Coordinates of C-alpha atoms in Angstrom, one line a residue:
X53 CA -16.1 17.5 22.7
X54 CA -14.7 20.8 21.9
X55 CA -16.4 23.7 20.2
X56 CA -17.2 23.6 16.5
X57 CA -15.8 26.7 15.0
X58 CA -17.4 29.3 13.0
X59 CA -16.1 27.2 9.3
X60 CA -16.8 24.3 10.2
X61 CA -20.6 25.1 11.1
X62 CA -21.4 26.7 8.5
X63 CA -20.3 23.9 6.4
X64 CA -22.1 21.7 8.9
X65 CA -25.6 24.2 8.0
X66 CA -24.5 23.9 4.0
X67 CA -24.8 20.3 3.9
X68 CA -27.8 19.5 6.3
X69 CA -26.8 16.0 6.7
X70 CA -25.2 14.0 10.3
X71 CA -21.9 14.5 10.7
X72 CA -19.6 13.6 13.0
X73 CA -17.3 16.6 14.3
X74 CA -13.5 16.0 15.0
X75 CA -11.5 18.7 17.0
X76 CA -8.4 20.6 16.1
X77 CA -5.6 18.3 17.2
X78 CA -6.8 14.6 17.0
X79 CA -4.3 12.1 15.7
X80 CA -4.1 11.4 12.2
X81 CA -4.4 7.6 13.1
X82 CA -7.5 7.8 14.4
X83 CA -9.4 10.3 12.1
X84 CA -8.5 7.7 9.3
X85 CA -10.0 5.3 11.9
X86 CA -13.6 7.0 12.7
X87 CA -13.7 7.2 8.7
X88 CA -13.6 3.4 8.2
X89 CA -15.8 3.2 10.7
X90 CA -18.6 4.9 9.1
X91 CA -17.4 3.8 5.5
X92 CA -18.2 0.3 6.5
X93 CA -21.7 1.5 7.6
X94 CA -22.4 3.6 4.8
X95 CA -24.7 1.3 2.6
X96 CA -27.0 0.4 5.7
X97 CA -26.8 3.9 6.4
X98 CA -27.6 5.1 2.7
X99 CA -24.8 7.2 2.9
X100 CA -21.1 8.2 1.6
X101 CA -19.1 9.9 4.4
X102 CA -16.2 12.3 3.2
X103 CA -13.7 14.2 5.9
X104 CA -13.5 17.9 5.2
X105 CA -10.3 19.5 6.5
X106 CA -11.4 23.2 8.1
X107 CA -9.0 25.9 6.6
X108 CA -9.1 29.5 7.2
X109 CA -9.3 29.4 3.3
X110 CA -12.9 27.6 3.2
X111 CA -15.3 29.6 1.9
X112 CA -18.9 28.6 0.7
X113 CA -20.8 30.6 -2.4
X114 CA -24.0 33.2 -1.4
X115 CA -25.9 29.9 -1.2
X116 CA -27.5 29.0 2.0
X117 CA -28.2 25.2 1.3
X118 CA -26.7 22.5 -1.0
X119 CA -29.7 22.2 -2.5
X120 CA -28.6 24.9 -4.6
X121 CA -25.6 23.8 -6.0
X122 CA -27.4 20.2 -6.1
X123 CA -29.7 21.9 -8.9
X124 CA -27.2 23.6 -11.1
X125 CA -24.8 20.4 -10.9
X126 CA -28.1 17.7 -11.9
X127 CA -29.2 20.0 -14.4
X128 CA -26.1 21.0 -16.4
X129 CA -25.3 18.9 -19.5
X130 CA -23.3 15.1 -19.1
X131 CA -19.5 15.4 -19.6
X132 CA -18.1 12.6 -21.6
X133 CA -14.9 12.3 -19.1
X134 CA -12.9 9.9 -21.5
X135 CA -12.9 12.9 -24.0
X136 CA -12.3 15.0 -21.6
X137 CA -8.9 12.9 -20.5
X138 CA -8.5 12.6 -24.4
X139 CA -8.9 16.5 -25.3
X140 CA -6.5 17.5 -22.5
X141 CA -3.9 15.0 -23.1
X142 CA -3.4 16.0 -26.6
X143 CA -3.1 20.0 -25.6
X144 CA -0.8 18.9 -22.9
X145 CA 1.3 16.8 -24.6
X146 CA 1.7 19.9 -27.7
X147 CA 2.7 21.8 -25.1
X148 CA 5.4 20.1 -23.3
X149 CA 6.1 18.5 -26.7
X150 CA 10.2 18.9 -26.3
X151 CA 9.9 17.4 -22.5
X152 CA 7.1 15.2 -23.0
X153 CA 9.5 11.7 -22.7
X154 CA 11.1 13.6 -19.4
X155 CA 8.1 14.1 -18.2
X156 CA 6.7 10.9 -18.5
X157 CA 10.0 8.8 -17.3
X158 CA 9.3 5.2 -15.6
X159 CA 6.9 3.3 -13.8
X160 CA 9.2 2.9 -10.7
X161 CA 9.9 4.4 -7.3
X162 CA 7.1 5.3 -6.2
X163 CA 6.1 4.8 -2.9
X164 CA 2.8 3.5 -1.1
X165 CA 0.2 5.7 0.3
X166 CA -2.5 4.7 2.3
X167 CA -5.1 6.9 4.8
X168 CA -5.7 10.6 4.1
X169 CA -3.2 12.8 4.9
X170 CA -4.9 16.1 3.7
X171 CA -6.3 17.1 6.8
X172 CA -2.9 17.5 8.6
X173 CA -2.2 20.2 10.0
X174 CA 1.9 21.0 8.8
X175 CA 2.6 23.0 12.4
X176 CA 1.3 20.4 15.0
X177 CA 1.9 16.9 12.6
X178 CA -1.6 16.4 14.2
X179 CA -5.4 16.8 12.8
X180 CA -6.9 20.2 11.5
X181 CA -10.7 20.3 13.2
X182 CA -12.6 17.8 10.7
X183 CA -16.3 17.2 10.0
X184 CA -16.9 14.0 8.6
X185 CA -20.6 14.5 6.5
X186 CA -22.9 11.3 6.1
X187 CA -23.6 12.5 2.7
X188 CA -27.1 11.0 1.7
X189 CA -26.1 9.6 -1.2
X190 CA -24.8 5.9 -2.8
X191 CA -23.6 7.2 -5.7
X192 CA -20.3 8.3 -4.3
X193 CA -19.5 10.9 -7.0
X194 CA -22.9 12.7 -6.3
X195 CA -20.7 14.4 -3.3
X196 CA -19.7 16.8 -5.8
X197 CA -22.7 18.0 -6.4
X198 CA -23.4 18.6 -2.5
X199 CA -20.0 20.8 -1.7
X200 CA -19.0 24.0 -4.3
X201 CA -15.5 22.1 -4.6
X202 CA -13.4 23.3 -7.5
X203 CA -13.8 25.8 -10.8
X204 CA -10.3 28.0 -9.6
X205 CA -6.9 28.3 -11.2
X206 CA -6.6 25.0 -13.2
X207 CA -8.8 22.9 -10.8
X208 CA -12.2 21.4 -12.5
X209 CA -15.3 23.1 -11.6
X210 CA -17.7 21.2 -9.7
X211 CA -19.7 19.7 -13.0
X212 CA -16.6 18.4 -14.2
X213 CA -15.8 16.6 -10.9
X214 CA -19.1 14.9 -10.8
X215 CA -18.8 13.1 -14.4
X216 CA -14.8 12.6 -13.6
X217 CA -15.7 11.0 -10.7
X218 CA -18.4 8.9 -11.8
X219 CA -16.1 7.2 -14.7
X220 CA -13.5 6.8 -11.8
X221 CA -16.0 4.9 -9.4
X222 CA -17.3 2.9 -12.6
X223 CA -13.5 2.0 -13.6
X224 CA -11.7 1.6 -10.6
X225 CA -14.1 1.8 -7.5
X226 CA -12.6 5.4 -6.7
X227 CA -14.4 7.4 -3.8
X228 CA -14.1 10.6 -2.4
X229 CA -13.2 10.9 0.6
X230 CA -11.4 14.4 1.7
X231 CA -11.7 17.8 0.6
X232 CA -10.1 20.8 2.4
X233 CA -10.0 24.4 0.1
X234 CA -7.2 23.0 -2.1
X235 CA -7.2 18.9 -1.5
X236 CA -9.1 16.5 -2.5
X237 CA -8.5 12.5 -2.0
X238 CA -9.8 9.2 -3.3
X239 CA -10.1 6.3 -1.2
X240 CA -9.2 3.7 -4.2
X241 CA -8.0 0.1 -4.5
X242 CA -4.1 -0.3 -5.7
X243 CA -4.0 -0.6 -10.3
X244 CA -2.0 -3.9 -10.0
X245 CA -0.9 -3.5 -14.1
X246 CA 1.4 -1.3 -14.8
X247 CA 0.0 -0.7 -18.2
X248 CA -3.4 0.5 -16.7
X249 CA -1.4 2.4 -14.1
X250 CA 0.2 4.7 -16.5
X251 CA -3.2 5.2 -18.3
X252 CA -4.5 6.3 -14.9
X253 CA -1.5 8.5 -13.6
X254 CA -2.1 10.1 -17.4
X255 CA -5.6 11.0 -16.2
X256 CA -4.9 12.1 -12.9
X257 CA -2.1 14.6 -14.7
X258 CA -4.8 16.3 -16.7
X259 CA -6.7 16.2 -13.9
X260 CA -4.5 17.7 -11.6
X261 CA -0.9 19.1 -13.2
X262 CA 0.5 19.9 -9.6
X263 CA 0.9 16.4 -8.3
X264 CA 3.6 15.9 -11.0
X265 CA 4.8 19.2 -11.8
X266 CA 5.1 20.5 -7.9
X267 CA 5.4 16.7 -6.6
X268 CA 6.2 13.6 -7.5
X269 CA 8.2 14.6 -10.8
X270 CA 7.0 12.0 -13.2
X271 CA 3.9 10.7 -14.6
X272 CA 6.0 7.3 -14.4
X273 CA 6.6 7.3 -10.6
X274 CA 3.0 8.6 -10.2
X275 CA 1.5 5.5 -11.8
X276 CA 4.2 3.2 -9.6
X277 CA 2.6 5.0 -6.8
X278 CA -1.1 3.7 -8.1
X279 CA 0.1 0.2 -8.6
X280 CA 0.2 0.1 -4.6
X281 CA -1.2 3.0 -3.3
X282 CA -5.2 2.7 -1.8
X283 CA -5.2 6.7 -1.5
X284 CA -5.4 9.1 -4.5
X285 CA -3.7 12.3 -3.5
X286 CA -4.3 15.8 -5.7
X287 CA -3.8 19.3 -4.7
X288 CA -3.8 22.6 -6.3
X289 CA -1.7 25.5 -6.1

């Protein structure tokens, strides 16, 4: 095994959990396949495993542990995330009021995604170094309150991620299951109806504005992508 780098022990330290470490170059193929492996373990194991990605970008608070972070999350007041969605949508949608329809468009031509693809490293088409944490926890949406993910530019702080992704598990069995410093993906089962596609693609907009706006153009085509998709994909400029 090669040497773990500076990042990636640190984060290693943060979380104080096993781990399994991934060098700089692997092939996509077969980080997605080390993942499965311990994702089918995980409930004997009393654990969730997620892959971080290790950017030159990562950078952890003042804090030494997670139990910090752990703390402040637990303790802050529940989020109602359906009026979250709901309160958003309607500031978004008085915004873009004159392009909302073009924005929306059709559910159709999306295409499928499946495996995580934010680890990859865009010079080599091959793996950044990856640590893949056994998180100690079955609730998978507790992750975010074990890793200071989120709370810049438009990107939900870490509070808001932990009730977000508790109504997504409870809805639609979404888990997380990548971070780097500006990605974050969902290991998810494809929305068959389109109905409840769109409904989800609205969410994931106010969730995440970029996918649409800097990606895939339309919530339409976004929610085509859910209907048969088993990876949620969001990043944040």
């Amino acid at each position: 095994m090669s040497n773990i780098s500076e990042k990636a022990q640190k984060i290693i330290n943060y979380l104080g959990c096993e781990y399994v470490h991934i060098p700089k170059g692997t092939e996509l193929l077969e980080v997605n396949e080390i993942y499965e492996e311990l994702f089918a373990k995980r409930t004997e194991g009393g654990y969730t495993p997620i892959i971080f990605g290790i950017e030159d970008y990562m950078e952890l608070d003042g804090s030494s542990h997670s139990a910090d972070l752990q703390k402040e999350v637990f303790a802050a007041p529940e989020i109602d995330a359906r009026k979250w969605f709901d309160d958003a949508l309607e500031n978004e949608k008085e915004e873009m009021s004159e392009y909302w329809d073009e924005l929306i468009g059709e559910v159709e031509d999306g295409e499928e995604v499946n495996g995580f693809s934010g680890m990859r490293d865009f010079h080599t088409g091959k793996s950044l170094e990856c640590v893949i944490a056994k998180i100690p926890v079955t609730n998978p949406w507790e992750i975010f309150a074990w890793y200071p993910f989120g709370g810049w530019n438009a990107c939900p702080n870490p509070e808001e991620m932990f009730w977000i992704g508790k109504y997504w598990y409870e809805k639609y069995g979404a888990i997380p299951a990548l971070m780097t410093h500006d990605v974050l993906e969902f290991k998810a089962s494809p929305v068959k109806d389109k109905t409840e596609a769109m409904e989800l693609a609205l969410e994931q907009y106010m969730f995440c504005t970029d996918i649409v706006d800097q990606g895939v153009e339309t919530v339409g085509r976004l929610a085509d992508i859910l209907t048969k998709s088993s990876t949620w994909y969001f990043w944040w400029d």
